[in-house]
Tab-separated table of C-alpha atoms and ligand atoms in Angstrom:
chain	number	residue	atom	x	y	z
A	767	UNK	CA	65.213	240.428	-191.270
A	768	UNK	CA	66.845	243.811	-190.850
A	769	UNK	CA	68.496	244.304	-187.476
A	770	UNK	CA	66.875	246.672	-184.999
A	771	UNK	CA	68.820	249.913	-184.639
A	772	UNK	CA	69.586	251.554	-181.308
A	773	UNK	CA	70.342	255.235	-180.708
A	774	UNK	CA	71.706	255.436	-177.151
A	775	UNK	CA	74.136	252.821	-175.833
A	776	UNK	CA	73.224	250.519	-172.985
A	777	UNK	CA	75.794	250.364	-170.214
A	778	UNK	CA	76.938	246.736	-170.295
A	779	UNK	CA	78.556	245.418	-167.120
A	780	UNK	CA	80.131	242.015	-167.690
A	781	UNK	CA	80.728	239.754	-164.709
A	782	UNK	CA	82.120	236.472	-163.436
A	783	UNK	CA	82.123	232.696	-163.639
A	784	UNK	CA	79.145	230.802	-165.073
A	785	UNK	CA	77.066	233.914	-165.621
A	786	UNK	CA	79.927	235.384	-167.676
A	787	UNK	CA	79.822	232.268	-169.840
A	788	UNK	CA	76.038	232.617	-170.229
A	789	UNK	CA	76.422	236.339	-170.962
A	790	UNK	CA	78.415	235.637	-174.113
A	791	UNK	CA	76.029	232.893	-175.249
A	792	UNK	CA	73.006	235.159	-174.731
A	793	UNK	CA	74.579	237.931	-176.778
A	794	UNK	CA	75.651	235.640	-179.596
A	795	UNK	CA	72.477	233.575	-179.836
A	796	UNK	CA	69.673	235.876	-178.752
A	797	UNK	CA	70.738	239.492	-179.256
A	798	UNK	CA	73.364	240.088	-181.938
A	799	UNK	CA	71.445	238.255	-184.712
A	800	UNK	CA	68.443	240.569	-184.171
A	801	UNK	CA	69.760	243.890	-182.867
A	802	UNK	CA	72.462	246.264	-183.986
A	803	UNK	CA	73.509	246.174	-180.357
A	804	UNK	CA	74.954	249.416	-179.080
A	805	UNK	CA	76.610	249.124	-175.673
A	806	UNK	CA	79.300	250.838	-173.677
A	807	UNK	CA	81.165	247.853	-172.294
A	808	UNK	CA	82.627	247.651	-168.783
A	809	UNK	CA	84.359	244.487	-167.666
A	810	UNK	CA	83.421	244.008	-164.015
A	811	UNK	CA	84.966	240.535	-163.955
A	812	UNK	CA	87.057	240.225	-160.790
A	813	UNK	CA	90.366	240.131	-162.686
A	814	UNK	CA	89.680	243.478	-164.305
A	815	UNK	CA	88.338	245.016	-161.104
A	816	UNK	CA	91.614	244.015	-159.488
A	817	UNK	CA	93.687	245.321	-162.393
A	818	UNK	CA	91.904	248.694	-162.324
A	819	UNK	CA	91.829	248.981	-158.508
A	820	UNK	CA	88.042	248.702	-158.836
A	821	UNK	CA	87.914	251.952	-160.833
A	822	UNK	CA	85.972	250.101	-163.550
A	823	UNK	CA	83.035	249.607	-161.160
A	824	UNK	CA	82.894	253.311	-160.358
A	825	UNK	CA	83.209	254.185	-164.065
A	826	UNK	CA	80.372	251.837	-164.990
A	827	UNK	CA	78.101	253.380	-162.344
A	828	UNK	CA	78.915	256.891	-163.588
A	829	UNK	CA	78.200	255.800	-167.153
A	830	UNK	CA	74.827	254.535	-165.919
A	831	UNK	CA	74.071	257.979	-164.517
A	832	UNK	CA	75.018	259.438	-167.887
A	833	UNK	CA	73.032	257.109	-170.172
A	834	UNK	CA	70.226	256.071	-167.819
A	835	UNK	CA	70.072	252.302	-168.385
A	836	UNK	CA	72.498	249.500	-167.525
A	837	UNK	CA	72.473	245.719	-167.691
A	838	UNK	CA	74.691	243.846	-165.249
A	839	UNK	CA	76.013	240.303	-165.105
A	840	UNK	CA	76.437	238.667	-161.678
A	841	UNK	CA	79.803	239.388	-160.081
A	842	UNK	CA	81.924	237.858	-157.341
A	843	UNK	CA	81.973	239.693	-154.037
A	844	UNK	CA	85.475	238.895	-152.808
A	845	UNK	CA	86.067	237.060	-149.530
A	846	UNK	CA	89.142	235.368	-148.072
A	847	UNK	CA	88.960	232.423	-150.461
A	848	UNK	CA	88.636	234.699	-153.499
A	849	UNK	CA	91.664	236.734	-152.346
A	850	UNK	CA	93.786	233.626	-152.868
A	851	UNK	CA	91.959	232.286	-155.910
A	852	UNK	CA	92.422	235.553	-157.846
A	853	UNK	CA	95.597	236.842	-156.083
A	854	UNK	CA	93.788	240.079	-155.259
A	855	UNK	CA	95.570	243.251	-154.219
A	856	UNK	CA	92.713	244.051	-151.864
A	857	UNK	CA	89.417	242.570	-150.762
A	858	UNK	CA	87.426	244.788	-153.165
A	859	UNK	CA	83.977	245.823	-152.043
A	860	UNK	CA	80.800	244.315	-153.426
A	861	UNK	CA	80.238	245.872	-156.885
A	862	UNK	CA	76.517	245.982	-156.197
A	863	UNK	CA	77.168	247.941	-153.012
A	864	UNK	CA	79.420	250.401	-154.869
A	865	UNK	CA	76.919	250.856	-157.699
A	866	UNK	CA	74.016	251.240	-155.272
A	867	UNK	CA	75.890	253.887	-153.316
A	868	UNK	CA	76.552	255.902	-156.498
A	869	UNK	CA	73.043	255.534	-157.960
A	870	UNK	CA	71.359	255.862	-154.523
A	871	UNK	CA	68.749	253.420	-155.616
A	872	UNK	CA	66.092	251.027	-154.451
A	873	UNK	CA	66.204	247.391	-155.531
A	874	UNK	CA	63.021	245.815	-156.918
A	875	UNK	CA	62.889	242.027	-157.187
A	876	UNK	CA	60.163	240.142	-158.981
A	877	UNK	CA	59.687	236.463	-159.876
A	878	UNK	CA	59.155	235.294	-163.458
A	879	UNK	CA	56.016	233.170	-163.494
A	880	UNK	CA	55.739	230.136	-165.753
A	881	UNK	CA	52.917	227.596	-166.053
A	882	UNK	CA	54.038	224.255	-164.683
A	883	UNK	CA	56.148	225.821	-161.950
A	884	UNK	CA	53.635	226.232	-159.193
A	885	UNK	CA	54.404	228.522	-156.251
A	886	UNK	CA	54.408	226.852	-152.842
A	887	UNK	CA	51.735	229.385	-151.915
A	888	UNK	CA	49.016	228.186	-154.269
A	889	UNK	CA	46.998	231.429	-154.370
A	890	UNK	CA	49.990	233.458	-155.665
A	891	UNK	CA	48.946	233.720	-159.283
A	892	UNK	CA	50.613	237.085	-159.925
A	893	UNK	CA	54.149	238.203	-159.117
A	894	UNK	CA	54.963	239.931	-155.835
A	895	UNK	CA	57.695	242.532	-156.263
A	896	UNK	CA	59.810	243.280	-153.208
A	897	UNK	CA	61.234	246.802	-152.989
A	898	UNK	CA	64.147	246.779	-150.578
A	899	UNK	CA	65.547	249.964	-149.084
A	900	UNK	CA	69.253	249.590	-149.736
A	901	UNK	CA	70.742	251.996	-147.179
A	902	UNK	CA	71.516	251.950	-143.468
A	903	UNK	CA	69.930	250.139	-140.526
A	904	UNK	CA	71.725	246.988	-139.450
A	905	UNK	CA	73.881	247.032	-142.632
A	906	UNK	CA	75.718	250.144	-141.454
A	907	UNK	CA	75.705	249.438	-137.742
A	908	UNK	CA	78.106	249.883	-134.859
A	909	UNK	CA	78.259	247.120	-132.298
A	910	UNK	CA	79.803	246.669	-128.889
A	911	UNK	CA	80.183	243.482	-126.929
A	912	UNK	CA	79.616	244.618	-123.346
A	913	UNK	CA	81.996	242.868	-120.976
A	914	UNK	CA	80.311	243.529	-117.635
A	915	UNK	CA	78.185	245.881	-115.515
A	916	UNK	CA	77.924	249.499	-116.722
A	917	UNK	CA	75.688	252.110	-118.301
A	918	UNK	CA	74.998	252.371	-122.032
A	919	UNK	CA	73.696	255.636	-123.499
A	920	UNK	CA	72.744	256.932	-126.920
A	921	UNK	CA	74.362	260.342	-127.475
A	922	UNK	CA	73.823	262.783	-130.317
A	923	UNK	CA	76.028	265.890	-130.419
A	924	UNK	CA	74.771	268.642	-132.708
A	925	UNK	CA	77.224	270.858	-134.607
A	926	UNK	CA	76.755	273.619	-132.011
A	927	UNK	CA	77.761	271.207	-129.268
A	928	UNK	CA	74.365	270.586	-127.716
A	929	UNK	CA	73.743	267.015	-126.683
A	930	UNK	CA	70.776	264.691	-126.626
A	931	UNK	CA	71.181	261.671	-124.374
A	932	UNK	CA	69.007	258.609	-123.898
A	933	UNK	CA	69.676	255.755	-121.539
A	934	UNK	CA	69.827	252.479	-123.435
A	935	UNK	CA	70.395	250.124	-120.545
A	936	UNK	CA	72.015	249.754	-117.148
A	937	UNK	CA	73.909	246.512	-117.541
A	938	UNK	CA	74.344	244.361	-114.439
A	939	UNK	CA	76.419	241.879	-116.387
A	940	UNK	CA	77.789	241.141	-119.842
A	941	UNK	CA	75.698	241.887	-122.924
A	942	UNK	CA	75.598	243.352	-126.403
A	943	UNK	CA	74.851	246.745	-127.967
A	944	UNK	CA	74.014	247.923	-131.449
A	945	UNK	CA	73.746	251.404	-132.953
A	946	UNK	CA	71.946	251.924	-136.256
A	947	UNK	CA	70.905	254.957	-138.261
A	948	UNK	CA	69.183	256.167	-141.370
A	949	UNK	CA	68.861	259.537	-143.083
A	950	UNK	CA	65.759	261.452	-144.142
A	951	UNK	CA	67.323	261.960	-147.539
A	952	UNK	CA	67.715	258.235	-148.144
A	953	UNK	CA	64.223	257.420	-146.846
A	954	UNK	CA	62.750	260.069	-149.149
A	955	UNK	CA	64.586	258.650	-152.174
A	956	UNK	CA	63.376	255.186	-151.204
A	957	UNK	CA	59.789	256.386	-150.981
A	958	UNK	CA	59.951	258.225	-154.317
A	959	UNK	CA	61.547	255.229	-156.050
A	960	UNK	CA	58.719	252.998	-154.752
A	961	UNK	CA	55.911	255.363	-155.737
A	962	UNK	CA	57.450	255.963	-159.198
A	963	UNK	CA	57.913	252.252	-159.796
A	964	UNK	CA	54.294	251.600	-158.788
A	965	UNK	CA	53.134	254.221	-161.290
A	966	UNK	CA	55.528	252.866	-163.936
A	967	UNK	CA	54.293	249.279	-163.556
A	968	UNK	CA	50.711	250.162	-162.564
A	969	UNK	CA	50.697	248.086	-159.422
A	970	UNK	CA	49.486	248.742	-155.870
A	971	UNK	CA	52.187	249.645	-153.354
A	972	UNK	CA	52.241	248.161	-149.866
A	973	UNK	CA	54.627	249.399	-147.194
A	974	UNK	CA	55.184	247.893	-143.791
A	975	UNK	CA	57.391	248.592	-140.769
A	976	UNK	CA	57.280	247.954	-137.026
A	977	UNK	CA	56.074	251.470	-136.177
A	978	UNK	CA	54.042	250.413	-133.128
A	979	UNK	CA	57.211	249.307	-131.323
A	980	UNK	CA	59.680	251.722	-132.926
A	981	UNK	CA	57.819	254.971	-132.382
A	982	UNK	CA	60.553	257.273	-133.722
A	983	UNK	CA	62.722	255.178	-136.040
A	984	UNK	CA	60.196	253.112	-137.961
A	985	UNK	CA	57.494	255.717	-137.493
A	986	UNK	CA	59.626	258.225	-139.424
A	987	UNK	CA	59.623	255.859	-142.413
A	988	UNK	CA	55.828	255.612	-142.203
A	989	UNK	CA	55.381	259.399	-141.915
A	990	UNK	CA	57.729	260.220	-144.800
A	991	UNK	CA	55.992	257.740	-147.096
A	992	UNK	CA	52.595	259.199	-146.209
A	993	UNK	CA	53.761	262.775	-146.742
A	994	UNK	CA	55.294	262.032	-150.141
A	995	UNK	CA	52.226	260.065	-151.176
A	996	UNK	CA	49.861	262.880	-150.211
A	997	UNK	CA	51.884	265.688	-151.750
A	998	UNK	CA	53.338	264.070	-154.888
A	999	UNK	CA	51.613	260.837	-155.872
A	1000	UNK	CA	48.027	260.596	-154.623
A	1001	UNK	CA	46.577	262.106	-157.787
A	1002	UNK	CA	48.645	259.890	-160.099
A	1003	UNK	CA	47.632	256.795	-158.154
A	1004	UNK	CA	43.954	257.701	-158.216
A	1005	UNK	CA	44.080	258.369	-161.944
A	1006	UNK	CA	45.576	254.906	-162.574
A	1007	UNK	CA	43.245	253.213	-160.089
A	1008	UNK	CA	46.115	251.887	-157.996
A	1009	UNK	CA	46.420	252.042	-154.222
A	1010	UNK	CA	49.004	252.935	-151.575
A	1011	UNK	CA	48.527	250.902	-148.440
A	1012	UNK	CA	50.488	251.037	-145.161
A	1013	UNK	CA	50.248	248.328	-142.548
A	1014	UNK	CA	52.230	246.888	-139.646
A	1015	UNK	CA	54.745	244.312	-140.872
A	1016	UNK	CA	53.070	241.491	-138.904
A	1017	UNK	CA	49.802	242.221	-140.656
A	1018	UNK	CA	51.581	242.569	-144.006
A	1019	UNK	CA	53.139	239.126	-143.697
A	1020	UNK	CA	49.743	237.540	-143.078
A	1021	UNK	CA	48.094	239.468	-145.921
A	1022	UNK	CA	50.889	238.677	-148.375
A	1023	UNK	CA	50.438	234.951	-147.803
A	1024	UNK	CA	46.675	235.190	-148.341
A	1025	UNK	CA	46.972	237.449	-151.401
A	1026	UNK	CA	46.983	236.547	-155.071
A	1027	UNK	CA	50.068	238.740	-155.686
A	1028	UNK	CA	50.307	241.486	-158.259
A	1029	UNK	CA	51.629	244.290	-156.036
A	1030	UNK	CA	54.862	245.856	-154.804
A	1031	UNK	CA	55.822	245.273	-151.194
A	1032	UNK	CA	58.206	247.968	-149.937
A	1033	UNK	CA	60.392	246.845	-147.050
A	1034	UNK	CA	63.086	248.344	-144.873
A	1035	UNK	CA	66.590	247.056	-145.523
A	1036	UNK	CA	66.584	243.984	-143.268
A	1037	UNK	CA	62.952	243.075	-143.927
A	1038	UNK	CA	63.605	243.295	-147.677
A	1039	UNK	CA	66.715	241.151	-147.445
A	1040	UNK	CA	64.891	238.375	-145.610
A	1041	UNK	CA	61.497	238.639	-147.301
A	1042	UNK	CA	62.963	238.609	-150.806
A	1043	UNK	CA	64.558	235.225	-150.104
A	1044	UNK	CA	61.264	233.970	-148.699
A	1045	UNK	CA	59.278	235.228	-151.682
A	1046	UNK	CA	61.826	233.948	-154.234
A	1047	UNK	CA	61.848	230.489	-152.682
A	1048	UNK	CA	58.072	230.368	-152.383
A	1049	UNK	CA	57.697	231.170	-156.084
A	1050	UNK	CA	59.900	228.184	-156.863
A	1051	UNK	CA	63.423	229.092	-157.855
A	1052	UNK	CA	66.059	231.769	-157.307
A	1053	UNK	CA	67.094	231.424	-160.936
A	1054	UNK	CA	63.661	232.798	-161.931
A	1055	UNK	CA	64.027	236.069	-160.055
A	1056	UNK	CA	64.774	239.417	-161.693
A	1057	UNK	CA	66.196	242.468	-160.034
A	1058	UNK	CA	66.303	246.121	-160.993
A	1059	UNK	CA	67.903	249.037	-159.201
A	1060	UNK	CA	65.961	252.270	-159.695
A	1061	UNK	CA	67.452	255.603	-158.674
A	1062	UNK	CA	65.352	258.570	-157.580
A	1063	UNK	CA	66.324	260.323	-160.837
A	1064	UNK	CA	64.900	257.436	-162.836
A	1065	UNK	CA	68.125	255.629	-163.730
A	1066	UNK	CA	67.740	251.853	-164.157
A	1067	UNK	CA	70.183	248.976	-163.664
A	1068	UNK	CA	68.896	245.486	-164.502
A	1069	UNK	CA	70.358	242.174	-163.338
A	1070	UNK	CA	69.539	238.635	-162.286
A	1071	UNK	CA	68.926	238.119	-158.570
A	1072	UNK	CA	71.194	235.069	-158.360
A	1073	UNK	CA	74.989	234.975	-158.119
A	1074	UNK	CA	77.690	233.719	-160.464
A	1075	UNK	CA	76.714	230.040	-160.004
A	1076	UNK	CA	80.229	229.090	-158.952
A	1077	UNK	CA	79.574	225.346	-158.611
A	1078	UNK	CA	78.434	225.075	-162.213
A	1079	UNK	CA	81.423	227.114	-163.383
A	1080	UNK	CA	83.924	224.723	-161.820
A	1081	UNK	CA	82.182	221.873	-163.630
A	1082	UNK	CA	82.319	223.883	-166.867
A	1083	UNK	CA	86.066	224.470	-166.381
A	1084	UNK	CA	86.568	220.716	-166.033
A	1085	UNK	CA	84.802	220.252	-169.336
A	1086	UNK	CA	81.716	218.720	-167.709
A	1087	UNK	CA	78.235	219.492	-168.958
A	1088	UNK	CA	76.287	222.213	-167.137
A	1089	UNK	CA	72.583	222.932	-167.086
A	1090	UNK	CA	72.470	226.501	-165.834
A	1091	UNK	CA	69.288	228.503	-166.178
A	1092	UNK	CA	69.905	231.711	-168.122
A	1093	UNK	CA	66.357	233.103	-167.878
A	1094	UNK	CA	66.964	235.693	-165.145
A	1095	UNK	CA	70.042	236.973	-167.017
A	1096	UNK	CA	68.076	237.121	-170.285
A	1097	UNK	CA	65.359	239.088	-168.458
A	1098	UNK	CA	68.022	241.527	-167.256
A	1099	UNK	CA	68.788	242.192	-170.930
A	1100	UNK	CA	65.143	242.399	-171.960
A	1101	UNK	CA	64.344	244.743	-169.071
A	1102	UNK	CA	67.171	247.041	-170.142
A	1103	UNK	CA	66.390	246.859	-173.878
A	1104	UNK	CA	62.704	247.500	-173.242
A	1105	UNK	CA	63.518	250.537	-171.096
A	1106	UNK	CA	65.975	251.840	-173.725
A	1107	UNK	CA	63.249	251.407	-176.346
A	1108	UNK	CA	60.780	253.342	-174.179
A	1109	UNK	CA	63.190	256.182	-173.438
A	1110	UNK	CA	64.454	256.511	-177.013
A	1111	UNK	CA	61.118	255.984	-178.735
A	1112	UNK	CA	62.128	252.735	-180.494
A	1113	UNK	CA	58.974	250.605	-180.183
A	1114	UNK	CA	60.481	247.747	-182.198
A	1115	UNK	CA	63.243	247.392	-179.596
A	1116	UNK	CA	60.693	247.149	-176.777
A	1117	UNK	CA	58.592	244.746	-178.840
A	1118	UNK	CA	61.630	242.536	-179.435
A	1119	UNK	CA	62.388	242.482	-175.696
A	1120	UNK	CA	58.800	241.414	-174.943
A	1121	UNK	CA	59.003	238.672	-177.583
A	1122	UNK	CA	62.230	237.342	-176.150
A	1123	UNK	CA	60.644	237.174	-172.684
A	1124	UNK	CA	57.678	235.371	-174.151
A	1125	UNK	CA	60.042	232.948	-175.902
A	1126	UNK	CA	61.743	232.097	-172.583
A	1127	UNK	CA	58.417	231.409	-170.887
A	1128	UNK	CA	56.976	229.447	-173.784
A	1129	UNK	CA	60.083	227.270	-174.098
A	1130	UNK	CA	59.761	226.188	-170.456
A	1131	UNK	CA	55.980	225.774	-170.746
A	1132	UNK	CA	56.540	223.494	-173.742
A	1133	UNK	CA	58.650	221.262	-171.497
A	1134	UNK	CA	62.192	222.291	-172.472
A	1135	UNK	CA	64.137	223.456	-169.435
A	1136	UNK	CA	67.288	223.293	-167.348
A	1137	UNK	CA	67.793	220.738	-164.607
A	1138	UNK	CA	66.845	222.806	-161.568
A	1139	UNK	CA	63.559	223.836	-163.201
A	1140	UNK	CA	62.730	220.235	-164.118
A	1141	UNK	CA	62.950	219.322	-160.435
A	1142	UNK	CA	60.109	221.673	-159.517
A	1143	UNK	CA	58.067	221.579	-162.721
A	1144	UNK	CA	54.767	219.730	-162.920
A	1145	UNK	CA	55.563	218.935	-166.566
A	1146	UNK	CA	55.439	215.117	-166.864
A	1147	UNK	CA	58.263	214.498	-169.283
A	1148	UNK	CA	60.509	217.540	-169.263
A	1149	UNK	CA	63.371	217.648	-171.736
A	1150	UNK	CA	66.433	218.635	-169.711
A	1151	UNK	CA	68.843	220.732	-171.728
A	1152	UNK	CA	72.398	221.885	-171.106
A	1153	UNK	CA	73.204	225.593	-170.759
A	1154	UNK	CA	73.796	226.278	-174.451
A	1155	UNK	CA	71.066	224.022	-175.813
A	1156	UNK	CA	68.532	225.731	-173.554
A	1157	UNK	CA	69.495	229.094	-175.023
A	1158	UNK	CA	69.251	227.608	-178.525
A	1159	UNK	CA	65.796	226.224	-177.733
A	1160	UNK	CA	64.745	229.731	-176.678
A	1161	UNK	CA	66.110	231.042	-179.971
A	1162	UNK	CA	63.985	228.551	-181.887
A	1163	UNK	CA	60.862	229.665	-180.029
A	1164	UNK	CA	61.837	233.286	-180.630
A	1165	UNK	CA	62.162	232.706	-184.369
A	1166	UNK	CA	58.728	231.099	-184.412
A	1167	UNK	CA	57.279	234.101	-182.567
A	1168	UNK	CA	58.992	236.569	-184.898
A	1169	UNK	CA	57.851	234.761	-188.044
A	1170	UNK	CA	54.259	234.170	-186.913
B	1442	NAP	P1	74.572	231.556	-156.592
B	1442	NAP	O1	75.522	231.887	-157.658
B	1442	NAP	O2	73.272	232.277	-156.624
B	1442	NAP	O3	74.295	230.001	-156.638
B	1442	NAP	C1	73.865	229.226	-155.545
B	1442	NAP	C2	73.247	227.924	-156.041
B	1442	NAP	O4	71.930	228.197	-156.528
B	1442	NAP	C3	73.960	227.285	-157.219
B	1442	NAP	O5	75.029	226.491	-156.793
B	1442	NAP	C4	72.849	226.533	-157.891
B	1442	NAP	O6	72.513	225.356	-157.165
B	1442	NAP	C5	71.676	227.480	-157.716
B	1442	NAP	N1	71.558	228.452	-158.805
B	1442	NAP	C6	71.683	229.806	-158.740
B	1442	NAP	N2	71.481	230.346	-159.923
B	1442	NAP	C7	71.226	229.356	-160.791
B	1442	NAP	C8	70.941	229.287	-162.186
B	1442	NAP	N3	70.884	230.397	-162.924
B	1442	NAP	N4	70.723	228.093	-162.751
B	1442	NAP	C9	70.797	226.972	-162.022
B	1442	NAP	N5	71.049	226.953	-160.693
B	1442	NAP	C10	71.262	228.128	-160.090
B	1442	NAP	O7	75.207	231.843	-155.169
B	1442	NAP	P2	76.647	231.450	-154.571
B	1442	NAP	O8	77.141	230.210	-155.199
B	1442	NAP	O9	76.451	231.531	-153.124
B	1442	NAP	O10	77.578	232.640	-154.996
B	1442	NAP	C11	78.516	232.594	-156.064
B	1442	NAP	C12	79.115	233.971	-156.222
B	1442	NAP	O11	78.111	234.874	-156.627
B	1442	NAP	C13	79.741	234.533	-154.958
B	1442	NAP	O12	81.067	234.917	-155.213
B	1442	NAP	C14	78.879	235.752	-154.611
B	1442	NAP	O13	79.670	236.799	-154.123
B	1442	NAP	C15	78.267	236.100	-155.929
B	1442	NAP	N6	76.941	236.753	-155.863
B	1442	NAP	C16	76.726	237.773	-156.716
B	1442	NAP	C17	75.488	238.378	-156.785
B	1442	NAP	C18	75.303	239.507	-157.750
B	1442	NAP	O14	76.196	239.874	-158.474
B	1442	NAP	N7	74.122	240.080	-157.828
B	1442	NAP	C19	74.447	237.919	-155.993
B	1442	NAP	C20	74.672	236.843	-155.137
B	1442	NAP	C21	75.935	236.258	-155.101
B	1442	NAP	P3	73.128	223.897	-157.500
B	1442	NAP	O15	74.596	224.026	-157.379
B	1442	NAP	O16	72.500	223.052	-156.446
B	1442	NAP	O17	72.697	223.537	-158.888
B	1443	MG	MG1	69.131	237.797	-148.341
């Protein structure tokens, strides 16, 4: 078979630990034999981030803005232990945080559904995609531990010096305080990313906040979404027969559980953080969750939702066998290749990506899987494979699909 040609390079962001090991296997077994792979390579492994004073992360994000599509391997976010382990010059920031700040994006997470891995919520027959606003709120907060009696106020000073003051609380003893913010600009980008993604994937969009309690803060999110829907997206939605639906988060939670899935649930930063873990777990397994960062300009960065699988990596280093699930990382590649195919008008590239996804799903449905999947699969006699053999089993299925 002749290899599929690409015209524009994908931005390839390599990463750390076990996922870095899988990355190489995926390329060698599942991509390079079929595609004349064109990538601009950035090594975001912690050693190279340290060596470049994290410039490589910034460069990779800028390259993503230039080319439009990136695929990213999981990376270590340094903490105290990693400082020692890698003799770091500094506790470098989370690469995902840096990339998100440069692309100003919204993160969409969706589970990969496979027969035999039954969601804990039995009526969820279609995927639920969580769209998490990735700016502000409690993640960029200011906190004070109040030591004793006193008055706390919220003060805004405009550039011309005028002040707005609101009493927060008259403390009669010790307590705690928290200041959070968001910007209209970021909320608007979030809304546009959600509406565009809904149009792109032809799914309904749900949005929920606590606007009944938070009459200015959360209500602003609700109002901005409604305004952008009415002025920019209503017609597109109606044409596609999809729906935009706002409801209070309490109501959303109840409806999500009763639903059959198949929609996007847009959440504020904290809600999205918590709900995406709930949804991922309820669908069965974190290693079956994909993630894509979409910027308001339509730039895409694909990755797996899980981390670098450190525990498996230490086993691998000791020469022990590992059974790490590569599916979410493979889907990061297929998401990116499919998008590149769409943007560059290379249908065979998109078709290959779809086939590779199908091969992953079929391999598991035929009973060949990694250990963590076998623990939750209803398959009676699963064949448990190690990391490399699982990838090779997917390759076999892929070849069957290609030759059929
Ligand atoms: P993790 O890598 O997601 O792994 C946590 C546990 O989940 C693993 O020990 C494993 O459980 C299971 N697991 C996750 N992915 C799996 C897979 N593909 N196949 C099989 N099992 C899988 O989280 P972590 O260990 O807390 O974090 C490790 C590093 O990843 C940290 O340095 C963190 O900063 C980084 N991280 C990066 C990203 C990112 O780049 N997007 C996201 C999260 C975390 P068992 O050990 O029980 O088998
Ligand atoms: Mg979380």
